[in-house]
Short mmCIF file of C-alpha atoms (C1' of nucleotides) in Angstrom, two decimals:
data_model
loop_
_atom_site.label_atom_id
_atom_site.label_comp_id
_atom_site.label_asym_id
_atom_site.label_seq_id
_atom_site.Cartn_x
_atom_site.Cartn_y
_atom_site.Cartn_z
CA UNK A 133 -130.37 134.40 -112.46
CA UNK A 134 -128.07 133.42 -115.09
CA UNK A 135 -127.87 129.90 -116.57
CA UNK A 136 -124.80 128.49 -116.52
CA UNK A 137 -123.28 126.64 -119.41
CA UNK A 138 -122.18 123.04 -117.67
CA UNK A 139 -119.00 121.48 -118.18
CA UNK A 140 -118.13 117.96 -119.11
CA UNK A 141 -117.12 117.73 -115.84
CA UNK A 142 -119.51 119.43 -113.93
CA UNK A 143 -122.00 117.60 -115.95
CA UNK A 144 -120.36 114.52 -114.73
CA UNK A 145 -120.28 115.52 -111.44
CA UNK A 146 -123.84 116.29 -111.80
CA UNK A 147 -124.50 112.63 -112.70
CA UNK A 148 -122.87 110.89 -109.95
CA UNK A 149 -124.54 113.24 -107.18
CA UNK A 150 -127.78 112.02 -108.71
CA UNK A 151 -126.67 108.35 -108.46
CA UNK A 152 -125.60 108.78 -105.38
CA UNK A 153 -128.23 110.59 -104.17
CA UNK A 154 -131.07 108.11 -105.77
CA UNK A 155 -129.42 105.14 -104.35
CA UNK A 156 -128.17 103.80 -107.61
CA UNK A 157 -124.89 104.18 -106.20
CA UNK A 158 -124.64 102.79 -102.26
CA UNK A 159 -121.92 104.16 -99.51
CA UNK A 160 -119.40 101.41 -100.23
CA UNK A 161 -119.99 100.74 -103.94
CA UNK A 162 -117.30 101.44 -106.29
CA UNK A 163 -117.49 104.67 -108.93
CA UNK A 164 -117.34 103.35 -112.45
CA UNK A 165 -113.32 103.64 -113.16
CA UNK A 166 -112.02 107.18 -114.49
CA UNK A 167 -111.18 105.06 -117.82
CA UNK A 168 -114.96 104.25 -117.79
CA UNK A 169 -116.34 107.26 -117.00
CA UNK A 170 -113.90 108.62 -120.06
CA UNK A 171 -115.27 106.62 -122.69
CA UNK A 172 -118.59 107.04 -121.21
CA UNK A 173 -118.78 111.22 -121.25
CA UNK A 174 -116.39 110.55 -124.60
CA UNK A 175 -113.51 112.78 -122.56
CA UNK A 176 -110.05 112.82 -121.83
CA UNK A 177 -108.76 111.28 -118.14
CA UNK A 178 -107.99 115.00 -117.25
CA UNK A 179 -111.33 115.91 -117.02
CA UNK A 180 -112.90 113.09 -115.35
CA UNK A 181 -110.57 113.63 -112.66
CA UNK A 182 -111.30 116.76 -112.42
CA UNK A 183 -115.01 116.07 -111.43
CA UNK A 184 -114.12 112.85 -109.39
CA UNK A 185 -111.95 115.71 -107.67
CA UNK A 186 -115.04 117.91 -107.23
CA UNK A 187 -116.63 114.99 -106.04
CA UNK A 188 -114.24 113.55 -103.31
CA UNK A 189 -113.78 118.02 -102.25
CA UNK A 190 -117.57 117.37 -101.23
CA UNK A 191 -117.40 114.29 -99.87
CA UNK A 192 -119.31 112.18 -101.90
CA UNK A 193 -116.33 109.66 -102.54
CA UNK A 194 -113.55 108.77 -101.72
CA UNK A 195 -109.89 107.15 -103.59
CA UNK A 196 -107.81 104.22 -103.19
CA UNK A 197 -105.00 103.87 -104.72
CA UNK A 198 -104.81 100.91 -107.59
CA UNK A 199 -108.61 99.84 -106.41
CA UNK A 200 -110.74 102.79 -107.42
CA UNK A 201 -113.48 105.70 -106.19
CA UNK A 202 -115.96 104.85 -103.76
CA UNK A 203 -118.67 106.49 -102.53
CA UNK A 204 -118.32 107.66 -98.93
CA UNK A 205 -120.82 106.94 -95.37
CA UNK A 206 -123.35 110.20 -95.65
CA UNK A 207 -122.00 113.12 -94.50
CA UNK A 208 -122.43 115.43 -92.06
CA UNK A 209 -120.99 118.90 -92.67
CA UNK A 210 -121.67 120.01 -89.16
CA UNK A 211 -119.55 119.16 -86.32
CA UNK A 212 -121.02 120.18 -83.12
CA UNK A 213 -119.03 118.41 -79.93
CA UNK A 214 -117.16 119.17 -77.25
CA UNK A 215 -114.81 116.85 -75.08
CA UNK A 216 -115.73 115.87 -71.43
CA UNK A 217 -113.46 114.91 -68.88
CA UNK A 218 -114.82 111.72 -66.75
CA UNK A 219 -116.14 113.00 -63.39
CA UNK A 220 -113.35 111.08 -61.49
CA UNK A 221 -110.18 112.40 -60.27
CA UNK A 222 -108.65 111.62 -63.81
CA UNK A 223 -108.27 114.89 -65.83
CA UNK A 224 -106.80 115.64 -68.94
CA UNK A 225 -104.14 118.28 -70.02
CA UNK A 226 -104.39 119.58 -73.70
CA UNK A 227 -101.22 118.77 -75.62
CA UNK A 228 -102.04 119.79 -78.99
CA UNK A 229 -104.89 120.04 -81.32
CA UNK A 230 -104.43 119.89 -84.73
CA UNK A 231 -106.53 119.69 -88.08
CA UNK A 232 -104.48 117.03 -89.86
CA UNK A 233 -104.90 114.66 -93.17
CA UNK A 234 -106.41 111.86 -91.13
CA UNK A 235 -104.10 108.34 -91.82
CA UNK A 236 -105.43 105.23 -93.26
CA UNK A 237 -105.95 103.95 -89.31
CA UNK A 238 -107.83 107.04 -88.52
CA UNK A 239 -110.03 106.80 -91.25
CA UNK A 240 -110.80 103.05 -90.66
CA UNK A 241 -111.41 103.87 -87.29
CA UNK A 242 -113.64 106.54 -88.41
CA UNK A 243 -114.96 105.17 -91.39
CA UNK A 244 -114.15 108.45 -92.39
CA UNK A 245 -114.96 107.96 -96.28
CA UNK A 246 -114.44 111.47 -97.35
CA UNK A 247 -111.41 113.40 -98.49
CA UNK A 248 -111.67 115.46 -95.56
CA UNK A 249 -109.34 116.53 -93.04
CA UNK A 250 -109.69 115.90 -89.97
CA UNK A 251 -109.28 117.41 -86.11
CA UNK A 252 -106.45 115.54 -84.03
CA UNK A 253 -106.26 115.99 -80.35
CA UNK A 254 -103.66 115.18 -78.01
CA UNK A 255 -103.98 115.27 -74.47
CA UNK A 256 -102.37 113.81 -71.09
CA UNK A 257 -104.34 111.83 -68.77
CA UNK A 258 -103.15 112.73 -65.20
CA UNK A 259 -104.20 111.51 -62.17
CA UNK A 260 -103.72 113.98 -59.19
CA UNK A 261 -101.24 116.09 -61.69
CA UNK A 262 -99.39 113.30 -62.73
CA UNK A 263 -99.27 111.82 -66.27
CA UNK A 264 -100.69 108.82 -66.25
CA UNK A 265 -101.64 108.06 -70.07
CA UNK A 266 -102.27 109.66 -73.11
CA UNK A 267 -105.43 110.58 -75.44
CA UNK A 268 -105.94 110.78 -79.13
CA UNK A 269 -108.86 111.98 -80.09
CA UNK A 270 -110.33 112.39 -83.35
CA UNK A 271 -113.10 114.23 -85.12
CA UNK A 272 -114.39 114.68 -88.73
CA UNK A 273 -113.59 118.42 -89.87
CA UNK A 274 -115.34 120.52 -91.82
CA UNK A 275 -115.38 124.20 -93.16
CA UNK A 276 -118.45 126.24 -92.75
CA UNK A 277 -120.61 125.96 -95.92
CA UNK A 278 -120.17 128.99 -97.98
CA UNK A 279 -123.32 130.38 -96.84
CA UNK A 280 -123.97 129.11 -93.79
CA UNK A 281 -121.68 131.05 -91.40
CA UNK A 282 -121.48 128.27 -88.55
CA UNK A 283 -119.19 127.53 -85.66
CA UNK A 284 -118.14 124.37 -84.96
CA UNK A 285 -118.10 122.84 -81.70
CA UNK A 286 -116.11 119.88 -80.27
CA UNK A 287 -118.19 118.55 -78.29
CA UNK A 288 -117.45 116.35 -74.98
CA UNK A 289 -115.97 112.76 -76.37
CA UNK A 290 -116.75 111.42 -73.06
CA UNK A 291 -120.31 112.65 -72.29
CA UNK A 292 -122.12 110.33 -73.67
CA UNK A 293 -124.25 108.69 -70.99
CA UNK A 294 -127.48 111.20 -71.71
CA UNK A 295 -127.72 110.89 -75.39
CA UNK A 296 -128.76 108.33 -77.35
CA UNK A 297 -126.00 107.45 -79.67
CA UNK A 298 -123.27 104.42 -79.21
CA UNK A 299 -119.94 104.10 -78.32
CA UNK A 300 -117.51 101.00 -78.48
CA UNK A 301 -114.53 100.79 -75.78
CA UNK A 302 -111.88 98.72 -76.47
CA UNK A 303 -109.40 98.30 -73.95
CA UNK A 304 -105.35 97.08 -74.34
CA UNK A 305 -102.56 96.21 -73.00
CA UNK A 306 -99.71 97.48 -75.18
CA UNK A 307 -96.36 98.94 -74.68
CA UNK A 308 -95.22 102.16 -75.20
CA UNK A 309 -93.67 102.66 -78.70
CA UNK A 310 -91.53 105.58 -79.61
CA UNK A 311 -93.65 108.22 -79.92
CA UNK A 312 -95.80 107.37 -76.84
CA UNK A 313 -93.08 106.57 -74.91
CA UNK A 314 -91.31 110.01 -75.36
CA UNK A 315 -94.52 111.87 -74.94
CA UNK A 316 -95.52 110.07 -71.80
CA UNK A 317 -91.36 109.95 -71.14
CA UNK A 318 -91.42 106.04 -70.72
CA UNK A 319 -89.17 103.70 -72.62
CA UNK A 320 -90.18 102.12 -74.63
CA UNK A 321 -92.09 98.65 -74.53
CA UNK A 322 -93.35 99.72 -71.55
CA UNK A 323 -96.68 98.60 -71.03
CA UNK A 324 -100.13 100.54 -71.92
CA UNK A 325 -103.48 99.58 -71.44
CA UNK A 326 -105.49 101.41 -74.15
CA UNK A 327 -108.90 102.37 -74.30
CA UNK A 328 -110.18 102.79 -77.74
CA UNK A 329 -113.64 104.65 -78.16
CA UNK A 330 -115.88 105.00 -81.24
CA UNK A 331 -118.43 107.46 -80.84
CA UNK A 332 -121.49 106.65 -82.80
CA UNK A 333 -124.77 108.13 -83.48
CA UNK A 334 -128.11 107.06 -83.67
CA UNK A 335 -127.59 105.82 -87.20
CA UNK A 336 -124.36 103.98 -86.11
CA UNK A 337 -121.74 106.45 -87.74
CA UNK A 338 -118.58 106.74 -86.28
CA UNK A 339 -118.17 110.88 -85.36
CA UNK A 340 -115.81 110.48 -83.23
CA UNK A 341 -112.74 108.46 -82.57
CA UNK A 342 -110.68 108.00 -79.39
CA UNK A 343 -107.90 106.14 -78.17
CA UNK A 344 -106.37 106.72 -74.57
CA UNK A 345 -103.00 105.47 -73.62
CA UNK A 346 -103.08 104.72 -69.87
CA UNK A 347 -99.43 103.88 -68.67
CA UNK A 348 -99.69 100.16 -68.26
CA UNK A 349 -97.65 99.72 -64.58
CA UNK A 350 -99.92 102.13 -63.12
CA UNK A 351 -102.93 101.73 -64.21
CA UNK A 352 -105.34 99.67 -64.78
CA UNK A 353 -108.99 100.05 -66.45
CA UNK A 354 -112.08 98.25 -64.90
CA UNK A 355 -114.86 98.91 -67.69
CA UNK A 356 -118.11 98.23 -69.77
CA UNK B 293 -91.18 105.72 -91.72
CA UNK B 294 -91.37 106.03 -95.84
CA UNK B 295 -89.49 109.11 -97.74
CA UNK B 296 -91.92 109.91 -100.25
CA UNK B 297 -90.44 111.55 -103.19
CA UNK B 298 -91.59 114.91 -103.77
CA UNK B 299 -93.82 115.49 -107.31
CA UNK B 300 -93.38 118.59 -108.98
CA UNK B 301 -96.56 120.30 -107.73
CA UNK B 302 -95.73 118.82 -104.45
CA UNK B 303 -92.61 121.22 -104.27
CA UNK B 304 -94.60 124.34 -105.78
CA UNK B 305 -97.15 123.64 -103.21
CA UNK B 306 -94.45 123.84 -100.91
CA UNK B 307 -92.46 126.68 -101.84
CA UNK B 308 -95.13 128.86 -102.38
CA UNK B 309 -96.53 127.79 -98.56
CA UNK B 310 -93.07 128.58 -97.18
CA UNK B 311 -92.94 131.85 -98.96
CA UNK B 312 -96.16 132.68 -97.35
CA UNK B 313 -95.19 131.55 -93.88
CA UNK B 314 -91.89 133.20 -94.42
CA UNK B 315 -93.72 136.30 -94.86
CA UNK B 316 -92.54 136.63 -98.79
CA UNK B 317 -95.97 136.73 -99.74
CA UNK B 318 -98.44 138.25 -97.97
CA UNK B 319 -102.28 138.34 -97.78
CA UNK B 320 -103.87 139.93 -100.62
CA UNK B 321 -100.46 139.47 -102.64
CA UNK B 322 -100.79 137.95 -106.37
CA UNK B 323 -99.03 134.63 -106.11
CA UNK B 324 -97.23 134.67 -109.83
CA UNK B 325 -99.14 133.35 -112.45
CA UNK B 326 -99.51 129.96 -113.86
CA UNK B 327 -97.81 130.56 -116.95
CA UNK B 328 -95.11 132.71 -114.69
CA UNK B 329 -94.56 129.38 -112.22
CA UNK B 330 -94.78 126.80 -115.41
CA UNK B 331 -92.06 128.53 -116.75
CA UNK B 332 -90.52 128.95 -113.06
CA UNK B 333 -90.55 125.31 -112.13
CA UNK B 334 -90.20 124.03 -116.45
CA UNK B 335 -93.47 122.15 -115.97
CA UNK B 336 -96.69 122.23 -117.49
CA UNK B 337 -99.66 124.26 -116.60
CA UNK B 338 -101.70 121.67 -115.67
CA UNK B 339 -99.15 120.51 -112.59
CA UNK B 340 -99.19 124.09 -111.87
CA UNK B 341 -102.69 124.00 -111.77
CA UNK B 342 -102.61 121.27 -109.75
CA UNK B 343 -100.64 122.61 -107.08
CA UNK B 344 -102.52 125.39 -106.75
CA UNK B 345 -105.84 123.86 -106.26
CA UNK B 346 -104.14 122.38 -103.05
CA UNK B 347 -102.81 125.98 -101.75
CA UNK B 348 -106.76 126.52 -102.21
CA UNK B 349 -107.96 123.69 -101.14
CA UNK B 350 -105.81 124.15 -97.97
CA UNK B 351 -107.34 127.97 -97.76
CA UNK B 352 -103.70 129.57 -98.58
CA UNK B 353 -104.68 131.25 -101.84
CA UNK B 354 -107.55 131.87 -103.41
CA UNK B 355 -108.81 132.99 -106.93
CA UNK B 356 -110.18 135.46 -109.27
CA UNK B 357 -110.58 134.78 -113.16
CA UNK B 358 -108.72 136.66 -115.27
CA UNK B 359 -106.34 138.09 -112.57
CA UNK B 360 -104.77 135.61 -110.57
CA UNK B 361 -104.58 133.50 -107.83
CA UNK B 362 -104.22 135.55 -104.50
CA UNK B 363 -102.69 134.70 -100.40
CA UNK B 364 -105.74 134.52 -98.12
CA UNK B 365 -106.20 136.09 -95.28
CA UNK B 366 -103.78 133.97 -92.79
CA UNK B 367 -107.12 134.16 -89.72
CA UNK B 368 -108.76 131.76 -92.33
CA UNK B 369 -105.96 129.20 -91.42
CA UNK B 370 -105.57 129.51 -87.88
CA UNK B 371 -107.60 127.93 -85.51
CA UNK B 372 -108.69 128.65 -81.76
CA UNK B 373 -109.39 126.65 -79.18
CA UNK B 374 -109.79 126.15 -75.67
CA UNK B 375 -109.36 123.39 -72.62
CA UNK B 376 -110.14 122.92 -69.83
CA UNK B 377 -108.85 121.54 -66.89
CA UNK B 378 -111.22 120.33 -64.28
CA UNK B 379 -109.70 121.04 -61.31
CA UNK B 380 -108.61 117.18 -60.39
CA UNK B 381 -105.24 115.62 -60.19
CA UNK B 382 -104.71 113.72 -63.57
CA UNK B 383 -103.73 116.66 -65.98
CA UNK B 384 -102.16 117.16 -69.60
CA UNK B 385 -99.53 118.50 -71.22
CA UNK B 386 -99.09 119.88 -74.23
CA UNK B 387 -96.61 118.66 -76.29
CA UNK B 388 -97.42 119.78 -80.28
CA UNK B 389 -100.21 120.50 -82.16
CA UNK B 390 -99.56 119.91 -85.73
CA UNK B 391 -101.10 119.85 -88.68
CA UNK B 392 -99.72 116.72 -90.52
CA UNK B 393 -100.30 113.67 -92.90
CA UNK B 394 -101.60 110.91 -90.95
CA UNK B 395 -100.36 107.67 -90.91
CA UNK B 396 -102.00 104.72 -91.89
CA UNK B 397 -103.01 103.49 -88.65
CA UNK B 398 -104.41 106.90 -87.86
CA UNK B 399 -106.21 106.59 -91.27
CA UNK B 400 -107.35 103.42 -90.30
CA UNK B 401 -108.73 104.52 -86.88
CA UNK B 402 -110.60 107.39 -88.32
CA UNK B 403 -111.43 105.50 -91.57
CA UNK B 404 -110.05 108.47 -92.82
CA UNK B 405 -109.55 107.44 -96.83
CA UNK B 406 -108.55 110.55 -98.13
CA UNK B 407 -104.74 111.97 -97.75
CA UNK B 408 -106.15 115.43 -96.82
CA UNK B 409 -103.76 116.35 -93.57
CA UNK B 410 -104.75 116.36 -90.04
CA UNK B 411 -104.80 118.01 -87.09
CA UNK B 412 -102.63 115.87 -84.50
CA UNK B 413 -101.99 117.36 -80.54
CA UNK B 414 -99.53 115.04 -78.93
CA UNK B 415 -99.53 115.87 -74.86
CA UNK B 416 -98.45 114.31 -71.95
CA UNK B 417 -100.60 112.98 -69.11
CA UNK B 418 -99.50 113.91 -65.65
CA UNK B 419 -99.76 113.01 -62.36
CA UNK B 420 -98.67 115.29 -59.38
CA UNK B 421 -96.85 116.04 -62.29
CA UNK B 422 -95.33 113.50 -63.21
CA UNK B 423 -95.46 112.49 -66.46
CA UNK B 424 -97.84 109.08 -66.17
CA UNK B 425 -98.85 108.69 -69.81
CA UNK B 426 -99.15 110.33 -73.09
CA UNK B 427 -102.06 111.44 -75.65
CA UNK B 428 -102.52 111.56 -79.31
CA UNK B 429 -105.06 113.88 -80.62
CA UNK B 430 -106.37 113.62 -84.25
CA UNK B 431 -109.04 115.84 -85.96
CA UNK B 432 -109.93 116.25 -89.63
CA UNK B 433 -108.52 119.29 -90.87
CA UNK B 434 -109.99 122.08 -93.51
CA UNK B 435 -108.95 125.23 -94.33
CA UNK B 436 -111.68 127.97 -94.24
CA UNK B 437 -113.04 128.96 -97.78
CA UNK B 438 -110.92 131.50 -98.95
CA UNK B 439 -113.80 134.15 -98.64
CA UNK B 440 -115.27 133.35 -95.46
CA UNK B 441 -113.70 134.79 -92.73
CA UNK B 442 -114.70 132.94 -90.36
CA UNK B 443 -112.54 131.20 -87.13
CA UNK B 444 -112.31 128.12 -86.00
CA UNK B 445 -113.14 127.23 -82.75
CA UNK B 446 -111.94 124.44 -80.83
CA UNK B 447 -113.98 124.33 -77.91
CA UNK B 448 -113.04 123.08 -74.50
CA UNK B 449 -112.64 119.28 -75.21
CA UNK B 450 -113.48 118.42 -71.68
CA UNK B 451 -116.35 120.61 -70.83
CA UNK B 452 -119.12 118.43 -72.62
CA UNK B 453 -122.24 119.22 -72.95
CA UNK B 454 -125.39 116.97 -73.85
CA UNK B 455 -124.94 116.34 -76.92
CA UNK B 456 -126.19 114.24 -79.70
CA UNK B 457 -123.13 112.71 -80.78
CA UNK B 458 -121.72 109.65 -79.65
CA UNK B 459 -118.37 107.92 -78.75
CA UNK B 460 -116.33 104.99 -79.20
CA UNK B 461 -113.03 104.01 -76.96
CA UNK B 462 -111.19 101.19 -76.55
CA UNK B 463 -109.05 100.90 -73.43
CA UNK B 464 -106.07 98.52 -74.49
CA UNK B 465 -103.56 97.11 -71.88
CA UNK B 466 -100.44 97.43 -74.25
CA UNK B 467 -96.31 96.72 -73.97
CA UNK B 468 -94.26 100.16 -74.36
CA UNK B 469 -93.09 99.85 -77.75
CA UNK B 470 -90.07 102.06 -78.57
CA UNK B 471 -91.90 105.62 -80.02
CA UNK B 472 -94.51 105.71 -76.00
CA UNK B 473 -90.99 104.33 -74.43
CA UNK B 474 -89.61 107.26 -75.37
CA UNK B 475 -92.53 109.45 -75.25
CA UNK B 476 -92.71 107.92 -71.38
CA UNK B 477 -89.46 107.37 -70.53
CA UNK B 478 -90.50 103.68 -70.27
CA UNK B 479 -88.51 100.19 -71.80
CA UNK B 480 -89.63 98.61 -74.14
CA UNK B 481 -92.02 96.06 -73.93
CA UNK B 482 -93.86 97.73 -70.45
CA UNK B 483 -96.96 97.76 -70.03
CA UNK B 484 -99.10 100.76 -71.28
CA UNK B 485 -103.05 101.21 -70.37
CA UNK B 486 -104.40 103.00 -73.77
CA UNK B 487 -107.56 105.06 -74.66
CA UNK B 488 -108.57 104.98 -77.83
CA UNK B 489 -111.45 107.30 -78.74
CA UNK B 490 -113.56 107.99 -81.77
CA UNK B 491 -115.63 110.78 -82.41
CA UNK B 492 -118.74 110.40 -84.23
CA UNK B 493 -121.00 112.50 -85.46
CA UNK B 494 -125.08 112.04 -85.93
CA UNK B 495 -124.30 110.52 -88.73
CA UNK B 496 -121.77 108.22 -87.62
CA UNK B 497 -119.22 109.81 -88.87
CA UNK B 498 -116.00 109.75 -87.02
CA UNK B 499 -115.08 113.49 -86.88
CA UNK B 500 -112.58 112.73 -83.74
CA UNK B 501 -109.72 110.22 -83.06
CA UNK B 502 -108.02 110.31 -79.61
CA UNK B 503 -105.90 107.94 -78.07
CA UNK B 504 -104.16 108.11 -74.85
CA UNK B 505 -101.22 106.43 -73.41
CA UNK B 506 -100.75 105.51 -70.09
CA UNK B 507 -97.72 104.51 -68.08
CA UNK B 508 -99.51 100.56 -67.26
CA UNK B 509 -98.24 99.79 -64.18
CA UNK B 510 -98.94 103.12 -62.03
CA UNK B 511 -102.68 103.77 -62.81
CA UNK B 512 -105.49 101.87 -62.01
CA UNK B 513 -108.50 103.29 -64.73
CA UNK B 514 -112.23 102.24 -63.05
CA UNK B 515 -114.94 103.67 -65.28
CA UNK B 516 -118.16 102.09 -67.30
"C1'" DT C 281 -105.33 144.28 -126.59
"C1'" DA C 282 -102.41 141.58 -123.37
"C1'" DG C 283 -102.59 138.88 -119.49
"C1'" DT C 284 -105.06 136.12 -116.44
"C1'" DG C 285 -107.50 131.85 -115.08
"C1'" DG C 286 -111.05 127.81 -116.90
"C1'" DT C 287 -111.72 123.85 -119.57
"C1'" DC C 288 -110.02 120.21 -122.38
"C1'" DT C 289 -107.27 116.92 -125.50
"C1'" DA C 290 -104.70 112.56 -126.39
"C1'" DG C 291 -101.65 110.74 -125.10
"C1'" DA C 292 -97.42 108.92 -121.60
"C1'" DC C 293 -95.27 106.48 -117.72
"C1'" DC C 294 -95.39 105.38 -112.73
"C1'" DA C 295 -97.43 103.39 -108.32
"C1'" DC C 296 -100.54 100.49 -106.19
"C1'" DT C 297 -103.92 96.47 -105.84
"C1'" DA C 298 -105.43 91.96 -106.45
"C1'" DG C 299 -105.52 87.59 -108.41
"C1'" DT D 116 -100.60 90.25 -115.02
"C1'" DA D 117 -104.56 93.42 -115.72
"C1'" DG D 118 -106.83 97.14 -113.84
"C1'" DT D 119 -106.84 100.97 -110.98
"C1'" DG D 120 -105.52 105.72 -109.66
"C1'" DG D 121 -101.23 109.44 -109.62
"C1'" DT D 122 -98.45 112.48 -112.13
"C1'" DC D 123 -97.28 114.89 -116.25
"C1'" DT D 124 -96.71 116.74 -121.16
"C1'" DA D 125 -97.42 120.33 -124.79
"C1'" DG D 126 -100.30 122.04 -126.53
"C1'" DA D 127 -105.55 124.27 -127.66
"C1'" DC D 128 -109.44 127.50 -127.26
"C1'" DC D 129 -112.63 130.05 -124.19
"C1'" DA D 130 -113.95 133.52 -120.45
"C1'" DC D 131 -112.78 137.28 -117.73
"C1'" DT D 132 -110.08 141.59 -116.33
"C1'" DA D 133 -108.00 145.90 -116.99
"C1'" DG D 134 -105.83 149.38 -119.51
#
DNA sequence: TAGTGGTCTAGACCACTAG
DNA sequence: TAGTGGTCTAGACCACTAG
């Protein structure tokens, strides 16, 4: 096997997964600042970036604007789950699924640390046929490692009674802005109860993220 | 909704994706070089550079030192996927699927801190088809490595399965705010039932945001 | 050998964040 | 305001490819 001559910045990125995988640097804590890594690895800007872009491709961290690099929640480079529809009379009806550049919300909601895109579905709640609310759902995405030649599965967002991972429901009363109002074909302001539903796993990381728009005047959600 | 001005690689990454879409370039075609599109676009090499490490990042090209840069195979970029309606009365609609920049709020929900795109579904939710509510769908998004040819697979979002993953929703009782107005066809200010779900994987990280829209005042939601 | 991408410099100015 | 990341310049030299 040949021995590859290491970059400054692969050499830097080298560094950083060592940190980070040592525990010298914690999910949360800030990456020294590309100006300090600079005069540390006596390099331009350019390159640092480069490796802090190697860096936030993998997932290790993650950038903000004006604030600085931070290194992201572990990561899990599998996604294996499926959506389930409630065993009631409410179904769903697939609007759109999309693998999207998750917003600032999303990621929050998520605590979706990494640069990674992630998988947006959009789907109708209807009761007896008829539309009675709307579902976002949300799900880390990953590409197959190179080598491992994997499939990933969306698993059921709403099965989650036999396993042993969390969830957190939230549940509004909004109205229906633009977007929702249109899709749902309400006007807007009308009134939604939301249900908002982190899907957690044993280790209390978000991996998945749902939010259901139920059309407020017609229905209304009696939970735990 | 913000206009962001376009940067330089931003519109090379751009052009070359429409020329690809458009059919101007074609899998296994030699996108021009980077001294050929620094002259093209009267920019330096590195912004060319940098624009193409998105089209690869994004799985539309890929590269080969010392001959160029190269359109992928367009199966590494599409995506399949399945749903499936349990035969009860609430039901979807699809309106889009999309692969798009989330917003902040979606960012937020997903804790999604990167600006990678998305994958957003918007559909409707019906009732004896009627339109009763409306869903947002988000999912991280990745582009296949260029030399895996591999597909993704959306599996049925409904049909879950035990799983080791867990979920988070919120159920929100919200006001119809102008975008669900329209989307519903409600005013402004009504009262919309919401599900908001998150995703997680084992490791907590949300890999799903969903939230749904319902029409408030015509659905009753009872669940645990 | 000519052309390609890979790494890197030493700056510059802009945008965003927080105090 | 100071510090952070975002974009960009106008070069340089190295590694790889193919004729």
């Amino acid at each position: 096997m040949a021995i590859n001559k290491l970059s400054i910045y692969h050499i830097i990125v080298e560094d950083i997964k060592t940190k980070i995988l040592k525990g010298e640097l914690k999910s949360g804590d800030m990456v020294p600042s590309e100006n300090q890594l600079s005069r540390e690895y006596d390099t331009s800007r350019v390159t640092v970036r480069k490796a802090l872009s190697v860096l936030i491709n993998e997932g290790y961290i993650f950038t903000v604007q004006g604030k600085g690099n931070f290194v992201s929640d572990p990561n899990l480079y599998e996604y294996e789950f499926q959506f389930k529809n409630e065993e009631h009379s409410l179904d769903t009806k697939l609007i759109s699924v999309e693998i999207v550049k998750p917003t600032t919300d999303i990621r929050i909601h998520m605590q979706h640390h990494s640069n990674d895109k992630i998988v947006e579905i959009k789907s109708y709640l209807t009761y007896d046929g008829d539309i009675i609310g709307y579902a976002l759902k949300y799900m880390p995405y990953r590409p197959k490692e190179p080598i491992l030649e994997k499939e990933f599965h969306y698993i059921n967002l709403e099965e989650t009674a036999d396993n042993n991972f969390g969830e957190t429901v939230k549940i509004k009363a909004e109205s229906a802005d633009e977007e929702i109002s249109k899709i749902l074909n309400i006007i807007l302001g009308y009134p939604i109860l939301s249900l908002e539903t982190k899907i957690e796993n044993e280790n209390n990381d978000i991996i998945g993220y749902e939010k259901i728009y139920l059309i407020g005047d017609r229905y209304q959600i009696i939970g735990e």
